[in-house]
């Protein structure tokens, strides 16, 4: 069993990790950290969400920062505002016991740009950003990235599927120089291979985390056969049997998410919705209500749910199975966090049984018919 000290992490960081209850490195951390601490090269990490990527790239970056210099020394790109805030918060917590303060700034849409410009005028060592807002700051000449040593693309496939292709290419061009690029992605679509080819060293180290081992062992997977007409009432009776539990219900489309939300609200459930067309301010309001438990259930589409990290969720429901297999991992991984148990329950039509078998085989899990 390895420890963070054995991987080369400094004592003051280990102290911060211990306080967060992070004691045993995950697989991606074991494979990435020693390499990223030692070598100044490009890096490709293939790993799903929830595998501990933030510490895998965050700790080596914190080790590289020279606190006495005022320059921005690292840039981390991430797809959503929630993920940016989450990464920023984690890096801040990792540095709790460090002598010389390391300053991290988050930039993202949905907040006044003037405020972020003002924050960037203070000493900033690491910037965590969504691609769109970063381009705005670059165009206004309000951010200096000339001295960055490391650029991290986190959830690269997700950034591309959200339409940030042009922005990412522009940022990679704009920051080219002495920097290293570390790319983390759950999948390797053509677009990402192109980025690797155009902007990264041909000898970049690759680490792949076996996706089979990624689905959390503490989740029990169920499926129930139903019809389109009866699906809502099947979900209602599931929820009625679990009055004091909390969970997320995944729906494939924005319209479907809104429709189900209305149906459940009419039945008296306290439920909120997250979907891609919502304004940031509305999203934040729903997330706050869900986190402080004034909403018991959340209905969400796959893209809208990225970056959500809510503790103590008892279950995840699939109103429909996701379009892509890896989304099943993302969805079900919202429950059973921090060693707790959880349930992942899919409501399927008879013609979707084949997909259940595919998921079982590909992700090495067992479904129980309910």
mmCIF file of N, CA and C in Angstrom, residues 234-289:
data_model
loop_
_atom_site.group_PDB
_atom_site.id
_atom_site.type_symbol
_atom_site.label_atom_id
_atom_site.label_comp_id
_atom_site.label_asym_id
_atom_site.label_seq_id
_atom_site.Cartn_x
_atom_site.Cartn_y
_atom_site.Cartn_z
ATOM 1 N N UNK A 234 -44.039 4.582 -12.132
ATOM 2 C CA UNK A 234 -43.034 3.673 -11.553
ATOM 3 C C UNK A 234 -42.023 4.480 -10.726
ATOM 4 N N UNK A 235 -41.636 5.644 -11.246
ATOM 5 C CA UNK A 235 -40.686 6.502 -10.524
ATOM 6 C C UNK A 235 -41.337 7.023 -9.242
ATOM 7 N N UNK A 236 -42.607 7.413 -9.356
ATOM 8 C CA UNK A 236 -43.317 7.930 -8.175
ATOM 9 C C UNK A 236 -43.379 6.871 -7.079
ATOM 10 N N UNK A 237 -43.686 5.629 -7.464
ATOM 11 C CA UNK A 237 -43.788 4.623 -6.387
ATOM 12 C C UNK A 237 -42.413 4.293 -5.807
ATOM 13 N N UNK A 238 -41.360 4.396 -6.617
ATOM 14 C CA UNK A 238 -40.004 4.232 -6.079
ATOM 15 C C UNK A 238 -39.742 5.306 -5.017
ATOM 16 N N UNK A 239 -40.052 6.560 -5.356
ATOM 17 C CA UNK A 239 -39.776 7.668 -4.433
ATOM 18 C C UNK A 239 -40.640 7.565 -3.175
ATOM 19 N N UNK A 240 -41.900 7.128 -3.352
ATOM 20 C CA UNK A 240 -42.789 7.025 -2.187
ATOM 21 C C UNK A 240 -42.276 5.994 -1.184
ATOM 22 N N UNK A 241 -41.555 4.999 -1.685
ATOM 23 C CA UNK A 241 -41.002 3.992 -0.784
ATOM 24 C C UNK A 241 -39.749 4.469 -0.062
ATOM 25 N N UNK A 242 -39.275 5.667 -0.412
ATOM 26 C CA UNK A 242 -38.031 6.174 0.182
ATOM 27 C C UNK A 242 -38.200 7.624 0.580
ATOM 28 N N UNK A 243 -39.118 7.844 1.498
ATOM 29 C CA UNK A 243 -39.523 9.210 1.856
ATOM 30 C C UNK A 243 -38.382 10.065 2.396
ATOM 31 N N UNK A 244 -37.436 9.430 3.109
ATOM 32 C CA UNK A 244 -36.416 10.262 3.758
ATOM 33 C C UNK A 244 -35.069 10.171 3.046
ATOM 34 N N UNK A 245 -35.069 9.699 1.803
ATOM 35 C CA UNK A 245 -33.793 9.571 1.088
ATOM 36 C C UNK A 245 -33.678 10.643 0.008
ATOM 37 N N UNK A 246 -32.433 10.847 -0.449
ATOM 38 C CA UNK A 246 -32.198 11.869 -1.474
ATOM 39 C C UNK A 246 -31.523 11.250 -2.680
ATOM 40 N N UNK A 247 -31.783 11.834 -3.846
ATOM 41 C CA UNK A 247 -31.149 11.268 -5.033
ATOM 42 C C UNK A 247 -31.297 12.158 -6.248
ATOM 43 N N UNK A 248 -30.659 11.700 -7.331
ATOM 44 C CA UNK A 248 -30.726 12.408 -8.614
ATOM 45 C C UNK A 248 -31.426 11.507 -9.624
ATOM 46 N N UNK A 249 -32.298 12.097 -10.437
ATOM 47 C CA UNK A 249 -32.971 11.356 -11.506
ATOM 48 C C UNK A 249 -32.424 11.879 -12.835
ATOM 49 N N UNK A 250 -31.833 10.995 -13.621
ATOM 50 C CA UNK A 250 -31.252 11.408 -14.898
ATOM 51 C C UNK A 250 -32.231 11.202 -16.052
ATOM 52 N N UNK A 251 -32.369 12.248 -16.871
ATOM 53 C CA UNK A 251 -33.251 12.218 -18.025
ATOM 54 C C UNK A 251 -32.406 12.614 -19.234
ATOM 55 N N UNK A 252 -32.722 12.028 -20.401
ATOM 56 C CA UNK A 252 -31.859 12.272 -21.562
ATOM 57 C C UNK A 252 -32.000 13.664 -22.172
ATOM 58 N N UNK A 253 -33.243 14.203 -22.201
ATOM 59 C CA UNK A 253 -33.436 15.478 -22.915
ATOM 60 C C UNK A 253 -33.861 16.580 -21.956
ATOM 61 N N UNK A 254 -33.625 17.824 -22.405
ATOM 62 C CA UNK A 254 -34.022 18.982 -21.596
ATOM 63 C C UNK A 254 -35.533 19.005 -21.417
ATOM 64 N N UNK A 255 -36.252 18.759 -22.537
ATOM 65 C CA UNK A 255 -37.720 18.796 -22.473
ATOM 66 C C UNK A 255 -38.235 17.702 -21.539
ATOM 67 N N UNK A 256 -37.632 16.513 -21.636
ATOM 68 C CA UNK A 256 -38.037 15.400 -20.778
ATOM 69 C C UNK A 256 -37.797 15.726 -19.307
ATOM 70 N N UNK A 257 -36.665 16.413 -19.045
ATOM 71 C CA UNK A 257 -36.337 16.769 -17.657
ATOM 72 C C UNK A 257 -37.377 17.737 -17.097
ATOM 73 N N UNK A 258 -37.762 18.734 -17.909
ATOM 74 C CA UNK A 258 -38.753 19.710 -17.436
ATOM 75 C C UNK A 258 -40.113 19.051 -17.224
ATOM 76 N N UNK A 259 -40.476 18.158 -18.146
ATOM 77 C CA UNK A 259 -41.785 17.497 -18.065
ATOM 78 C C UNK A 259 -41.865 16.648 -16.786
ATOM 79 N N UNK A 260 -40.823 15.851 -16.542
ATOM 80 C CA UNK A 260 -40.835 14.992 -15.350
ATOM 81 C C UNK A 260 -40.856 15.839 -14.074
ATOM 82 N N UNK A 261 -40.121 16.950 -14.096
ATOM 83 C CA UNK A 261 -40.109 17.837 -12.931
ATOM 84 C C UNK A 261 -41.523 18.322 -12.614
ATOM 85 N N UNK A 262 -42.239 18.774 -13.657
ATOM 86 C CA UNK A 262 -43.617 19.245 -13.442
ATOM 87 C C UNK A 262 -44.506 18.144 -12.899
ATOM 88 N N UNK A 263 -44.368 16.934 -13.467
ATOM 89 C CA UNK A 263 -45.213 15.823 -13.023
ATOM 90 C C UNK A 263 -44.960 15.498 -11.552
ATOM 91 N N UNK A 264 -43.671 15.497 -11.164
ATOM 92 C CA UNK A 264 -43.368 15.151 -9.768
ATOM 93 C C UNK A 264 -43.777 16.271 -8.811
ATOM 94 N N UNK A 265 -43.622 17.526 -9.270
ATOM 95 C CA UNK A 265 -44.047 18.638 -8.420
ATOM 96 C C UNK A 265 -45.549 18.586 -8.175
ATOM 97 N N UNK A 266 -46.306 18.215 -9.219
ATOM 98 C CA UNK A 266 -47.758 18.103 -9.059
ATOM 99 C C UNK A 266 -48.130 17.017 -8.057
ATOM 100 N N UNK A 267 -47.266 16.013 -7.932
ATOM 101 C CA UNK A 267 -47.515 14.943 -6.957
ATOM 102 C C UNK A 267 -47.040 15.341 -5.551
ATOM 103 N N UNK A 268 -46.492 16.545 -5.438
ATOM 104 C CA UNK A 268 -46.114 17.028 -4.110
ATOM 105 C C UNK A 268 -44.667 16.753 -3.710
ATOM 106 N N UNK A 269 -43.837 16.295 -4.651
ATOM 107 C CA UNK A 269 -42.424 16.064 -4.307
ATOM 108 C C UNK A 269 -41.647 17.378 -4.393
ATOM 109 N N UNK A 270 -40.666 17.572 -3.487
ATOM 110 C CA UNK A 270 -39.813 18.764 -3.593
ATOM 111 C C UNK A 270 -38.633 18.421 -4.495
ATOM 112 N N UNK A 271 -38.722 18.895 -5.734
ATOM 113 C CA UNK A 271 -37.758 18.491 -6.750
ATOM 114 C C UNK A 271 -37.358 19.709 -7.582
ATOM 115 N N UNK A 272 -36.073 19.775 -7.951
ATOM 116 C CA UNK A 272 -35.596 20.850 -8.816
ATOM 117 C C UNK A 272 -35.006 20.247 -10.078
ATOM 118 N N UNK A 273 -34.779 21.090 -11.081
ATOM 119 C CA UNK A 273 -34.257 20.573 -12.348
ATOM 120 C C UNK A 273 -32.991 21.333 -12.752
ATOM 121 N N UNK A 274 -32.060 20.607 -13.377
ATOM 122 C CA UNK A 274 -30.858 21.208 -13.973
ATOM 123 C C UNK A 274 -30.829 20.803 -15.431
ATOM 124 N N UNK A 275 -30.903 21.763 -16.338
ATOM 125 C CA UNK A 275 -30.736 21.399 -17.755
ATOM 126 C C UNK A 275 -29.965 22.488 -18.477
ATOM 127 N N UNK A 276 -29.485 22.162 -19.658
ATOM 128 C CA UNK A 276 -28.493 22.996 -20.342
ATOM 129 C C UNK A 276 -28.926 24.407 -20.700
ATOM 130 N N UNK A 277 -30.253 24.656 -20.845
ATOM 131 C CA UNK A 277 -30.689 25.988 -21.259
ATOM 132 C C UNK A 277 -30.819 26.971 -20.102
ATOM 133 N N UNK A 278 -30.627 26.487 -18.876
ATOM 134 C CA UNK A 278 -30.847 27.367 -17.731
ATOM 135 C C UNK A 278 -29.749 28.408 -17.616
ATOM 136 N N UNK A 279 -30.127 29.576 -17.117
ATOM 137 C CA UNK A 279 -29.113 30.594 -16.834
ATOM 138 C C UNK A 279 -28.307 30.158 -15.619
ATOM 139 N N UNK A 280 -27.058 30.645 -15.563
ATOM 140 C CA UNK A 280 -26.163 30.246 -14.479
ATOM 141 C C UNK A 280 -26.760 30.565 -13.106
ATOM 142 N N UNK A 281 -27.416 31.706 -13.021
ATOM 143 C CA UNK A 281 -27.956 32.130 -11.723
ATOM 144 C C UNK A 281 -29.035 31.149 -11.245
ATOM 145 N N UNK A 282 -29.819 30.611 -12.217
ATOM 146 C CA UNK A 282 -30.854 29.626 -11.862
ATOM 147 C C UNK A 282 -30.202 28.308 -11.437
ATOM 148 N N UNK A 283 -29.183 27.913 -12.175
ATOM 149 C CA UNK A 283 -28.464 26.672 -11.820
ATOM 150 C C UNK A 283 -27.942 26.746 -10.386
ATOM 151 N N UNK A 284 -27.300 27.895 -10.085
ATOM 152 C CA UNK A 284 -26.722 28.059 -8.746
ATOM 153 C C UNK A 284 -27.796 27.958 -7.676
ATOM 154 N N UNK A 285 -28.959 28.564 -7.969
ATOM 155 C CA UNK A 285 -30.053 28.560 -7.002
ATOM 156 C C UNK A 285 -30.520 27.128 -6.727
ATOM 157 N N UNK A 286 -30.688 26.357 -7.819
ATOM 158 C CA UNK A 286 -31.134 24.966 -7.665
ATOM 159 C C UNK A 286 -30.084 24.161 -6.899
ATOM 160 N N UNK A 287 -28.797 24.344 -7.256
ATOM 161 C CA UNK A 287 -27.749 23.567 -6.584
ATOM 162 C C UNK A 287 -27.672 23.905 -5.098
ATOM 163 N N UNK A 288 -27.822 25.191 -4.776
ATOM 164 C CA UNK A 288 -27.805 25.570 -3.359
ATOM 165 C C UNK A 288 -28.936 24.902 -2.606
ATOM 166 N N UNK A 289 -30.134 24.939 -3.208
ATOM 167 C CA UNK A 289 -31.309 24.352 -2.558
ATOM 168 C C UNK A 289 -31.128 22.849 -2.387
#
